Coordinates of C-alpha atoms in Angstrom, one line a residue:
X10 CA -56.7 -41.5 -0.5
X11 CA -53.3 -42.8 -2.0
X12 CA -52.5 -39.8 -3.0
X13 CA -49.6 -37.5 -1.3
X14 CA -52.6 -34.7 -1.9
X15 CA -50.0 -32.8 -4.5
X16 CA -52.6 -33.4 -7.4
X17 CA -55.1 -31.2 -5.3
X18 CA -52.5 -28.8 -4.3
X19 CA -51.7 -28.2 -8.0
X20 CA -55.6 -27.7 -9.2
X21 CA -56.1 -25.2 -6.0
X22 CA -53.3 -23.1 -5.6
X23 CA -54.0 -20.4 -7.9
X24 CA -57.3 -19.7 -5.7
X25 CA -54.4 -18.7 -3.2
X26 CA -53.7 -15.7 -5.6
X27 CA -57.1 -15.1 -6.2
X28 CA -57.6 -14.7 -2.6
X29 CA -54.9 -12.7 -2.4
X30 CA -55.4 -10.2 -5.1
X31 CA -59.1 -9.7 -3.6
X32 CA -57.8 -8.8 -0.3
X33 CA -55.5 -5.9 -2.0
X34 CA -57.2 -2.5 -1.7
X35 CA -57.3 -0.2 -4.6
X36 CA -54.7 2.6 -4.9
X37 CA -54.6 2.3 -8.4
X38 CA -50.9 2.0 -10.7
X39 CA -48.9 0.6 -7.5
X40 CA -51.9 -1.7 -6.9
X41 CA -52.0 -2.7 -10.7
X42 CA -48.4 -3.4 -10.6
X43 CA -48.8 -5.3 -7.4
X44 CA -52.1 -7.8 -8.7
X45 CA -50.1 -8.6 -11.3
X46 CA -46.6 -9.7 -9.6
X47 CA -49.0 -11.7 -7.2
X48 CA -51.2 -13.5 -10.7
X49 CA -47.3 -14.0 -12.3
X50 CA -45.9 -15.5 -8.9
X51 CA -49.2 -18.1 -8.3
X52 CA -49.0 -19.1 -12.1
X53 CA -45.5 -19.6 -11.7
X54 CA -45.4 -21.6 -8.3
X55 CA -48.3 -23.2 -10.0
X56 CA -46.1 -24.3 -12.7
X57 CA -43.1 -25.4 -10.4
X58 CA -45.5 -27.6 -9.0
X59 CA -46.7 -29.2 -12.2
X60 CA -42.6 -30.1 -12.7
X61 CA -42.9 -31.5 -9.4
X62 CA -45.5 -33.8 -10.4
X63 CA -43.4 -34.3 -13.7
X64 CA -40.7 -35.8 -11.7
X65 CA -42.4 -37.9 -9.4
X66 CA -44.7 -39.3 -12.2
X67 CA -43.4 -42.7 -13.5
X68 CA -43.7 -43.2 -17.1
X69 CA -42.6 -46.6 -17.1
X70 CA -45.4 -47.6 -15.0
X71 CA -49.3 -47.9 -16.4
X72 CA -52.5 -47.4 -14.9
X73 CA -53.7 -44.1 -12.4
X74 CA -50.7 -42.5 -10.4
X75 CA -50.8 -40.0 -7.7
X76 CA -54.6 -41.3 -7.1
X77 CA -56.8 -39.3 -5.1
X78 CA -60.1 -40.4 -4.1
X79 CA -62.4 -39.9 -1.3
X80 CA -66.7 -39.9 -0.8
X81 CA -68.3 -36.8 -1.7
X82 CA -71.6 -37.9 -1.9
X83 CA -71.9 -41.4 -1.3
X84 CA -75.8 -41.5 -1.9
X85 CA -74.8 -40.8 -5.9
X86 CA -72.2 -42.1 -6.1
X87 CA -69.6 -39.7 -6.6
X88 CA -66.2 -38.8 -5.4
X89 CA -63.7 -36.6 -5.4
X90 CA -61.1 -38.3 -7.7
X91 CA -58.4 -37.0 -8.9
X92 CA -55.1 -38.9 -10.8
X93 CA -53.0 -39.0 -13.6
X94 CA -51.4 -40.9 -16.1
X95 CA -49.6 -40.6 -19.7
X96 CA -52.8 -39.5 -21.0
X97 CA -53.0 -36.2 -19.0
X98 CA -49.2 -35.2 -18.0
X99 CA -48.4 -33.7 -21.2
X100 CA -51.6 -31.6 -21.3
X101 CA -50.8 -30.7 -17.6
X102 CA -47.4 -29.4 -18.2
X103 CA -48.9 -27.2 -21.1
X104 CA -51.6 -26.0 -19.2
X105 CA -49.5 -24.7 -16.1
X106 CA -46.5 -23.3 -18.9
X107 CA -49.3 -21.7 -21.6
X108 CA -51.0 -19.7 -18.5
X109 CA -47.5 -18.5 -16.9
X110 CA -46.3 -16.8 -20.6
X111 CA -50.3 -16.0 -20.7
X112 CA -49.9 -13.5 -17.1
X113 CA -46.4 -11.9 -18.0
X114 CA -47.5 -10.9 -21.4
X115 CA -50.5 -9.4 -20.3
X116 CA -48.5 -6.7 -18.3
X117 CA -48.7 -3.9 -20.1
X118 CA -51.6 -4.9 -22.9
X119 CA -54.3 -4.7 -19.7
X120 CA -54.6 -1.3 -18.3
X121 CA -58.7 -1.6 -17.0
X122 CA -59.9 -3.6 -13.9
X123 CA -56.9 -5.1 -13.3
X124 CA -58.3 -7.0 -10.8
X125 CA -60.9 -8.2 -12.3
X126 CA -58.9 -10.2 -15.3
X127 CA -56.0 -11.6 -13.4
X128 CA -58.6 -12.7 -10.7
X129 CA -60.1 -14.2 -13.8
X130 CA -56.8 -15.7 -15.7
X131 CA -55.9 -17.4 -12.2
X132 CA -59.2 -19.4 -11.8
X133 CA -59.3 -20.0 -15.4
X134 CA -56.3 -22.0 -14.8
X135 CA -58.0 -23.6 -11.6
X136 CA -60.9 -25.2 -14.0
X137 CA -58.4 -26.1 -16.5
X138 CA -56.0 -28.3 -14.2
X139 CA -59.6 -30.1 -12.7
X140 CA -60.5 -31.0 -16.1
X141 CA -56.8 -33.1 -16.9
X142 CA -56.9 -34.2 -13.6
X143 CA -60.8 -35.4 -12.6
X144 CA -61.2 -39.3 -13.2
X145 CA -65.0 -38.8 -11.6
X146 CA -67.1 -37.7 -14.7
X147 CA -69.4 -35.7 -11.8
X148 CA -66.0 -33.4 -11.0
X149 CA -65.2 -33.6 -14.5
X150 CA -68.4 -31.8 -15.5
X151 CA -67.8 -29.0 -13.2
X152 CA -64.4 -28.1 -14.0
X153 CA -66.0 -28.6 -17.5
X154 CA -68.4 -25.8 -17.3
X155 CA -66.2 -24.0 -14.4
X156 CA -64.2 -22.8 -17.3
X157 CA -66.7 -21.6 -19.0
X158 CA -67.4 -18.9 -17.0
X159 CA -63.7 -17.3 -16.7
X160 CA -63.5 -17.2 -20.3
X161 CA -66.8 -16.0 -20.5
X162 CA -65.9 -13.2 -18.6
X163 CA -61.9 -12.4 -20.0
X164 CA -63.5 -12.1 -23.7
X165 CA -66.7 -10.1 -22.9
X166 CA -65.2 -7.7 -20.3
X167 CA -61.5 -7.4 -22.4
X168 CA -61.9 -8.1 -25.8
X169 CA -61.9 -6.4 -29.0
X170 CA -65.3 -4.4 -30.5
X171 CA -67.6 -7.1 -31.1
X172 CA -66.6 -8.7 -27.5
X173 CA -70.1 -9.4 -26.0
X174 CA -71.3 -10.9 -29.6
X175 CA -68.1 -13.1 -29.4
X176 CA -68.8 -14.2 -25.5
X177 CA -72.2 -14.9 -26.0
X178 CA -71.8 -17.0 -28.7
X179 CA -68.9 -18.8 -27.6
X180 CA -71.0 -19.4 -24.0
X181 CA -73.8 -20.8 -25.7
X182 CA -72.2 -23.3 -28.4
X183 CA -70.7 -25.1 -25.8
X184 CA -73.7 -24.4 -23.3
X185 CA -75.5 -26.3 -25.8
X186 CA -73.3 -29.4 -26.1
X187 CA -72.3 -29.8 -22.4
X188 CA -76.2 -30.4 -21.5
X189 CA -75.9 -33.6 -23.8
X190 CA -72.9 -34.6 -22.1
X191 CA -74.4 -34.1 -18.8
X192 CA -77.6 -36.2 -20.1
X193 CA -75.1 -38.9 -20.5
X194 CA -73.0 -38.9 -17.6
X195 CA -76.4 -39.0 -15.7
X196 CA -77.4 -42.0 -17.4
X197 CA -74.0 -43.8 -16.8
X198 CA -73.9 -42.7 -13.6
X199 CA -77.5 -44.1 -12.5
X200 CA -77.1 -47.4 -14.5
X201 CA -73.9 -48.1 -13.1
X202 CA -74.2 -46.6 -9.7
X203 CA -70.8 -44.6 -9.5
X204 CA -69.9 -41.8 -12.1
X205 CA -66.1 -43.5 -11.2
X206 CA -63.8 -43.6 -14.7
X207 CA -62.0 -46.5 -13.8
X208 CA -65.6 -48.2 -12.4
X209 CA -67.4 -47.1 -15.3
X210 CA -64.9 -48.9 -17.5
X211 CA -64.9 -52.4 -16.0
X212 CA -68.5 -52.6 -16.4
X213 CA -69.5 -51.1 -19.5
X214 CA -71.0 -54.6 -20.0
X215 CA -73.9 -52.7 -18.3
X216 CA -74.9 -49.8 -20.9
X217 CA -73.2 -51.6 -24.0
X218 CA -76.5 -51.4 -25.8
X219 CA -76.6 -47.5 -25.2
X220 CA -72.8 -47.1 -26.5
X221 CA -73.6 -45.4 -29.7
X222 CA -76.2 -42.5 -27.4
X223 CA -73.3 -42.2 -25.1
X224 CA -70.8 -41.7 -27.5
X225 CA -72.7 -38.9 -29.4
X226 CA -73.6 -37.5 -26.3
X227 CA -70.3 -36.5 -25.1
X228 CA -68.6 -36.6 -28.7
X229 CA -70.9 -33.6 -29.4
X230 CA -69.5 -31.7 -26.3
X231 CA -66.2 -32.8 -27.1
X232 CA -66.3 -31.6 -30.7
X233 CA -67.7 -28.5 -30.6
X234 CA -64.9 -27.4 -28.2
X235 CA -62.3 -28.9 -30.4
X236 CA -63.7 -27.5 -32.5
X237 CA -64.7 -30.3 -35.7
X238 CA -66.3 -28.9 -38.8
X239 CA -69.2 -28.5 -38.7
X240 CA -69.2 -27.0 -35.2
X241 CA -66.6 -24.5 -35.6
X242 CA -68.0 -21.1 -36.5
X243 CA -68.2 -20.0 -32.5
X244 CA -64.3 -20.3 -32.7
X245 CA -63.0 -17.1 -35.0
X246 CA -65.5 -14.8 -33.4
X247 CA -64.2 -16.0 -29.8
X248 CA -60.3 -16.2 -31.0
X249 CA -60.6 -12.4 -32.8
X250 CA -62.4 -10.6 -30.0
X251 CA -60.6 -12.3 -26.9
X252 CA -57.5 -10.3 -25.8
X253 CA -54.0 -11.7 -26.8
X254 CA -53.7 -14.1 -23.7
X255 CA -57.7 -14.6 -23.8
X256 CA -56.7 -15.9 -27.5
X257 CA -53.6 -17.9 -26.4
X258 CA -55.0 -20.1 -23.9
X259 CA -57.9 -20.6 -26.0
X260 CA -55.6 -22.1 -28.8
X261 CA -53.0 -23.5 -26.3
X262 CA -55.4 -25.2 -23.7
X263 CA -59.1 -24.9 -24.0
X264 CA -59.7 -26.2 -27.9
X265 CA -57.4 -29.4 -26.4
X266 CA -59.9 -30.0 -23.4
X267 CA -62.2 -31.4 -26.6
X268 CA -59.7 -33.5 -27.9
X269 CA -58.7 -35.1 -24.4
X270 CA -61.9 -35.6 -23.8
X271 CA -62.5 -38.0 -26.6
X272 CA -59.1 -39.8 -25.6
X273 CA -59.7 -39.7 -22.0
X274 CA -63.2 -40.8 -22.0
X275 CA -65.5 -41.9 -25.6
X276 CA -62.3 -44.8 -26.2
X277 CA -62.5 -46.3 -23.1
X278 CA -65.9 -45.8 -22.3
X279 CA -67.5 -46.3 -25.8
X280 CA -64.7 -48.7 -27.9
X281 CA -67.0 -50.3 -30.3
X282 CA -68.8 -47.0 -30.9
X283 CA -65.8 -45.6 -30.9
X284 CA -64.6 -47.9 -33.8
X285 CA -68.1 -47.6 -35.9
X286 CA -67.8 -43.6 -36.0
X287 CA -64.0 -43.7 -36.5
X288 CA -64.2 -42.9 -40.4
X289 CA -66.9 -40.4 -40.2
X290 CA -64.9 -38.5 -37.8
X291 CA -61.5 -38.8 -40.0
X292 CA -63.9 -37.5 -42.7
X293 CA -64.9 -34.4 -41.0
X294 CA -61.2 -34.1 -39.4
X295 CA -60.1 -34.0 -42.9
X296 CA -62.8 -31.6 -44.4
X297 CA -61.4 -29.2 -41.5
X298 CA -58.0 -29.6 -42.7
X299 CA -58.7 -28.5 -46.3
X300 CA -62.3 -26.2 -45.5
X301 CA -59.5 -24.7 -42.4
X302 CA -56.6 -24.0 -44.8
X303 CA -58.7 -22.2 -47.8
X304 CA -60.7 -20.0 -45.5
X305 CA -57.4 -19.2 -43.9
X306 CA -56.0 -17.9 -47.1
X307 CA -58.9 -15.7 -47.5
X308 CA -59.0 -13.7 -44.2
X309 CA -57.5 -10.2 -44.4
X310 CA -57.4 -10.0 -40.4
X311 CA -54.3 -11.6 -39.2
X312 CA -55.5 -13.0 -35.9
X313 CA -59.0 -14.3 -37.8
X314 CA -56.3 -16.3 -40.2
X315 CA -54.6 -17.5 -37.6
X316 CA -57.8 -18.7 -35.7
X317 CA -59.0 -20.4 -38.9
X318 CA -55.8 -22.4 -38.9
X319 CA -56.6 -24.3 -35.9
X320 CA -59.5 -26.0 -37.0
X321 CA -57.1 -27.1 -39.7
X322 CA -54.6 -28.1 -37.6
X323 CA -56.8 -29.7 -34.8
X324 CA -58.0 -31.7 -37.8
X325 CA -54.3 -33.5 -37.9
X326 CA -55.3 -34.2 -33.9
X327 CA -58.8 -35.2 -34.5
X328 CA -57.4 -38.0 -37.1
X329 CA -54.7 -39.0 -34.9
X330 CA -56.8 -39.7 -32.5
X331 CA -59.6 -42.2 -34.4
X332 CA -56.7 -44.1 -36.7
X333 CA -56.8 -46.2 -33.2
X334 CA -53.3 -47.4 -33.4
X335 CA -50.4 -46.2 -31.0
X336 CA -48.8 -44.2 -33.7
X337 CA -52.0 -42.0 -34.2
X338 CA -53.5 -41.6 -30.8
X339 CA -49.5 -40.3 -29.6
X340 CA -49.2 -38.1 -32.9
X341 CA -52.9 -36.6 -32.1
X342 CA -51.4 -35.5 -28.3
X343 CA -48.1 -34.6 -29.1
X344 CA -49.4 -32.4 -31.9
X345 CA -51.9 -31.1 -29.4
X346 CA -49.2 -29.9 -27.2
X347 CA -47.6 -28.4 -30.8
X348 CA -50.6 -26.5 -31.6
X349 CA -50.6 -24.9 -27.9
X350 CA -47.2 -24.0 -28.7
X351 CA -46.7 -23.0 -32.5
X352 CA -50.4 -21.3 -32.8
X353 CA -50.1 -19.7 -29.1
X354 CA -47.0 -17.9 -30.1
X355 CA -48.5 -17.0 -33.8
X356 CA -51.5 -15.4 -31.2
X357 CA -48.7 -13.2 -29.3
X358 CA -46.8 -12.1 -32.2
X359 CA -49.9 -10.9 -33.1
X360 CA -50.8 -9.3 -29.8
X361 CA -47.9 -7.5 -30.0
X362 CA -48.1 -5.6 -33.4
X363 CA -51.7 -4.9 -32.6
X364 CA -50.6 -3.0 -29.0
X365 CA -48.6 -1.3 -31.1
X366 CA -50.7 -0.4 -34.4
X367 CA -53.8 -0.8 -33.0
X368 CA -54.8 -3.2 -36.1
X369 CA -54.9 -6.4 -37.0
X370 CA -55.5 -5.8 -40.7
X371 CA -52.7 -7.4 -42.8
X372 CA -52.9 -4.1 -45.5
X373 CA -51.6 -1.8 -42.4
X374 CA -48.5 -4.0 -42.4
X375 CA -46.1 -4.7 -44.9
X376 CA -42.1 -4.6 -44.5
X377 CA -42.2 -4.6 -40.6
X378 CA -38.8 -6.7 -40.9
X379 CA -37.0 -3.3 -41.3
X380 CA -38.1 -1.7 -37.9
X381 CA -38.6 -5.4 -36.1
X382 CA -35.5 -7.6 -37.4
X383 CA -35.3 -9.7 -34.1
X384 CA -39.5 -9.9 -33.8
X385 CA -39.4 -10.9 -37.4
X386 CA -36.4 -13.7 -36.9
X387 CA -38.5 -14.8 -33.9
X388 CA -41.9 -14.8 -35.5
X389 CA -40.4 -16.7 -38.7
X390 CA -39.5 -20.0 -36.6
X391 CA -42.6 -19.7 -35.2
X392 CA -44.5 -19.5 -38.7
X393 CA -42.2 -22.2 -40.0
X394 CA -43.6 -25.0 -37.1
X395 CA -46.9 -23.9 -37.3
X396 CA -46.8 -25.3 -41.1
X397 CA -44.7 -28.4 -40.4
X398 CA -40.8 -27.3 -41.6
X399 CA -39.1 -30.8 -40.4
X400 CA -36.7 -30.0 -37.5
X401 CA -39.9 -27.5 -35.8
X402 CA -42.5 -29.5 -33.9
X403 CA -45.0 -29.2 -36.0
X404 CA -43.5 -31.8 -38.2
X405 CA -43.0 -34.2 -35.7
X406 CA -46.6 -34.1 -34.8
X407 CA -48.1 -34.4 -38.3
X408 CA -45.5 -37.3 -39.5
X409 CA -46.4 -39.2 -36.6
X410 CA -50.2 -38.6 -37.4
X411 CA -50.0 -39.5 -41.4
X412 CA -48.1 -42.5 -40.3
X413 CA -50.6 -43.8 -37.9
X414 CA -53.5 -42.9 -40.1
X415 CA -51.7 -44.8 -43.2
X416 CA -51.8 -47.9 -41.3
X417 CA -55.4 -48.0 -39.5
X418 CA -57.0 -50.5 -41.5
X419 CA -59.0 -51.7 -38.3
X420 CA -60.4 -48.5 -38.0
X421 CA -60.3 -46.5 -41.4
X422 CA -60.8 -49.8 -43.9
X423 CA -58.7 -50.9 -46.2
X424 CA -58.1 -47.7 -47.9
X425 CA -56.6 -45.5 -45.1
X426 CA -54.2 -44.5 -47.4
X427 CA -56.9 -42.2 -48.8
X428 CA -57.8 -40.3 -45.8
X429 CA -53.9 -39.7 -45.4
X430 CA -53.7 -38.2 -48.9
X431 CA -56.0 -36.0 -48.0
X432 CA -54.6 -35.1 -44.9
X433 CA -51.3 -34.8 -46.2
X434 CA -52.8 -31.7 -48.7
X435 CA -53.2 -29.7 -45.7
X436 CA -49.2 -29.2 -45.2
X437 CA -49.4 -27.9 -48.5
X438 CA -52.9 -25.4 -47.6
X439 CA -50.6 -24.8 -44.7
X440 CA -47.6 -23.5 -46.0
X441 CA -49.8 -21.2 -48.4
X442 CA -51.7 -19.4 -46.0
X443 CA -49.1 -18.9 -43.4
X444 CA -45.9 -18.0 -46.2
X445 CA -48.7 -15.4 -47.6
X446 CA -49.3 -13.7 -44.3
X447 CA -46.0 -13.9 -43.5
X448 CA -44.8 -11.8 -46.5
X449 CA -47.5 -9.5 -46.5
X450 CA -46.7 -8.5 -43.0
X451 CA -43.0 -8.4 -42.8
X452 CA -41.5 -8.5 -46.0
X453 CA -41.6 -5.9 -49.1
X454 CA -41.0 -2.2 -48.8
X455 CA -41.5 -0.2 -45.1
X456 CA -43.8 2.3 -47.1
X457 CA -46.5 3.2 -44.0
X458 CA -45.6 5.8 -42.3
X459 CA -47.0 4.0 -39.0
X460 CA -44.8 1.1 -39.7
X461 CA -41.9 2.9 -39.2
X462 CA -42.0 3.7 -35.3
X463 CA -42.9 0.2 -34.9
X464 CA -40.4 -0.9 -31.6
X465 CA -38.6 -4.1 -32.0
X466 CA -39.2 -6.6 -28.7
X467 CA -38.7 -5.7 -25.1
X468 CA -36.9 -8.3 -22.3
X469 CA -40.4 -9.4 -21.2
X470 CA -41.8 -10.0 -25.3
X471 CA -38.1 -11.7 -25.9
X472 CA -38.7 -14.1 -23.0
X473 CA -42.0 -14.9 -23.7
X474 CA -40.8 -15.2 -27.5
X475 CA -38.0 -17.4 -26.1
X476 CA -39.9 -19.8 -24.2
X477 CA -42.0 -20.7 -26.5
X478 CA -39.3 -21.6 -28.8
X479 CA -37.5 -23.6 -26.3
X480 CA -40.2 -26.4 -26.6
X481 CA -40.6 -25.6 -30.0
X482 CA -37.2 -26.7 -31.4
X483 CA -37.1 -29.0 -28.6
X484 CA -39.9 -31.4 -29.5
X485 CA -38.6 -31.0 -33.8
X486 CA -34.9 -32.0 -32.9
X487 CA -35.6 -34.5 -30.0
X488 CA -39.5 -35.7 -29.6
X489 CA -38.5 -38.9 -27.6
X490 CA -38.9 -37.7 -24.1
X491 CA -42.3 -36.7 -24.9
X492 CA -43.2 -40.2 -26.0
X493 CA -42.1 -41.5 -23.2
X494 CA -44.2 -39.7 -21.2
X495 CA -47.2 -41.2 -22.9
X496 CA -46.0 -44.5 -24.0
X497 CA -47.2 -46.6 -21.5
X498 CA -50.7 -45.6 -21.3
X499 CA -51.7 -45.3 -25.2
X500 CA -50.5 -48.7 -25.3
X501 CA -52.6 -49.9 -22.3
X502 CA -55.4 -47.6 -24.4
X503 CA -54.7 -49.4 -27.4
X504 CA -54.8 -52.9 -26.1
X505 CA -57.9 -52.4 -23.8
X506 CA -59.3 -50.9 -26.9
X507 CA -58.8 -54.5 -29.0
X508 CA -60.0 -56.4 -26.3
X509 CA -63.1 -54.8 -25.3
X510 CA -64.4 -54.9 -28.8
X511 CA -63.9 -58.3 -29.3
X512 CA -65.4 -59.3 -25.8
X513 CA -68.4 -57.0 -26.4
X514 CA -68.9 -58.7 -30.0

């Protein structure tokens, strides 16, 4: 192990809390109170500890840092293997900072078996970490399906009316598509002898002939929890019945598990197959642009439009990702990490009108700006970089994206120029859907009598509110940092991908 065992200290600690929050004895309100300063503490030691591994993490330097890897069942050949590198640090720091704004701002929306949820949210965020951190695809699977079952749990057990409908089906979609992954990594893992990344890698020499099996195999997984058109229809059910910080982490960390996965292991693994199914990805990555944007426009329930929008904005990621060029592979992450923020917020805005009204139906709104001037300031900037405004993060994301997508010949043809046209209509689709909820819900006359007792934000809303706009406006005025981070390793990514292809032809 080279490790200083801080990358294992970071994926365990929540169970601390959940330890912790077991051994509590009921006594009702004072115990409610107390599970939930103990779930807000472990998230946020939990995320100190993710800056920690932020600092000591060298950007400058390629390849696995922090490695830890030791025998866990030699006679298969697996380990327990955990590192990082540019790939994963971003998605780290997101996952650590969306589940700490996640716990404080369910305080006062979960009332019922509080135990039970934050016992939940904390080994939720266990699973998570493992996934961006595992670099054996044996360890990788069960964090994989570990998450599952949190989730499973936080949307059947805390969600809206139509929550075990929602659960079920968001269980078995990706149920479905983990078994072919799991087919795979068995077949890698016996043909190769180690279910190793970095092993599996230097001799993919030895299942070349299988790449374009493999590829589908865990592409399938991967896209469904993205999710790609067609393979989206689990996600508005799962999004509109989840409680508020069910539905953030879900849009802030979860959906970007798929698109990791296709960065962290179909490139690397699979790069010629990788290459061959690059346009009919960017063709279904656009159709989810455009099919995301209308159906958006159409939905009368405010968190259902806002949970069409990410498989129109996840579109952006998924072509990002396949122009397979440095400028699209870091605009697909960074606008991952932009979509965690920008539709995560959009999620709590709405959580908090709906603790409130007790609806979600855009009809029941209508001039809330009157009664909510500083919620409707906040929840403008937030509306305004989920749709791209330049000087918001969503811009930089989708520039970046359009740029890298205009210039991959190698993987798009010739005419990439047309799948970024195409793309580029969904800043447009964008700005219609979310301008038209936006003025429905907050602008025009306060004539509802319910609207009127609305209350504006408390501290803990305004901090929340105010985090998320930190990185918000950070990443739109001054994005460089973030590239740095990843830099290094797209560019290994990139290179490795060039070379493999031409040695495997």
């Amino acid at each position: 192990m080279d490790g200083n065992g801080l990358l294992s200290l970071l994926t365990f600690f929540p169970l601390i809390g959940v330890v912790a929050i077991l051994l509590l004895k009921p006594f009702k309100r004072e115990s409610d109170n107390l599970i939930r300063q103990i779930a807000i503490a472990t998230a946020a030691i939990t995320f100190v500890i993710s800056i920690i591994v932020l600092v000591v993490f060298n950007a400058d330097v390629g390849g696995l840092q922090m490695v830890e890897r030791v025998p866990w069942i030699p006679a298969l050949g697996v380990s327990y293997f955990l590192a990082l590198d540019g790939l994963s640090i971003l998605f780290i720091m997101l996952t650590t900072f969306i589940m700490l704004l996640s716990v404080i701002s369910s305080w006062s929306a979960i009332k019922n078996n509080v135990k039970g949820y934050y016992v939940f949210m904390l080994l939720l965020l266990t699973g998570m970490i493992g996934v961006f951190l595992a670099q054996d695809l044996f360890l990788f699977y069960i964090f994989w399906e570990f998450t599952l079952i949190p989730m499973y749990f936080l949307i059947g057990m805390w969600g809206g009316e139509r929550r075990v409908y929602a659960a079920i089906k968001f269980f078995l979609y990706t149920m479905a598509g983990s078994l072919l992954m799991l087919l795979a990594i068995l077949y890698l893992g016996l043909k190769v002898g180690t279910f190793g990344v970095p092993d599996l890698v230097q001799q993919q020499q030895l299942f070349a002939n299988a790449q374009w099996i493999l590829f589908l195999g865990f592409g399938i997984a991967f896209a469904i929890k993205v999710p790609i058109f067609p393979f989206h229809s689990w996600l508005p059910d799962a999004h509109t019945e989840a409680p508020t910080a069910g539905s953030v982490i879900l849009a802030g960390v979860l959906l970007k598990m798929g698109t990791y996965g296709f960065v962290r292991f179909n490139l690397p693994l699979f790069p010629q197959a990788s290459i061959d199914f690059a346009p009919v990805i960017a063709v279904l990555a656009i159709i989810g642009i455009i099919y995301g944007a209308i159906v958006s426009f159409a939905q009368k329930d405010v968190k259902r439009l806002v949970a069409y929008s990410s498989v129109s904005h996840l579109g952006f990621v998924m072509l990002g990702i396949f122009s397979l060029n440095a400028l699209g592979i870091q605009g697909g992450i960074l606008q991952g990490i932009n979509h965690g923020l920008s539709t995560g917020a959009l999620f709590f805005l709405v959580g908090i009108l709906y603790e409130q009204r007790h609806t979600r139906a855009m009809s029941a709104f209508g001039g809330i700006w009157r009664a909510m001037p500083i919620f409707t300031a906040l929840s403008l900037v937030v509306v305004l970089s989920s749709m791209g405004l330049p000087g918001l993060n969503g811009f930089v994301g989708e520039f970046t994206i359009l740029q890298g997508s205009m210039g991959a010949t190698e993987s798009l043809g010739q005419n990439a120029w047309i799948y970024t046209a195409f793309a580029a209509s969904g800043v447009i689709l964008a700005a219609v859907y979310l301008l038209w909820m936006f003025q429905r819900v907050f602008m025009g006359p306060l004539d509802k009598d319910e609207n009127r007792s609305l209350k504006d934000v408390n501290g803990r809303e305004l901090a929340v509110f105010l985090a998320f706009l930190l990185f918000i406006i950070w990443i739109g005025i001054y994005p460089q940092p973030y590239f740095n981070l990843m830099d290094t390793s797209v560019a290994e990514l990139v290179d490795y991908l060039g070379s493999a292809t031409l040695a495997l032809r």
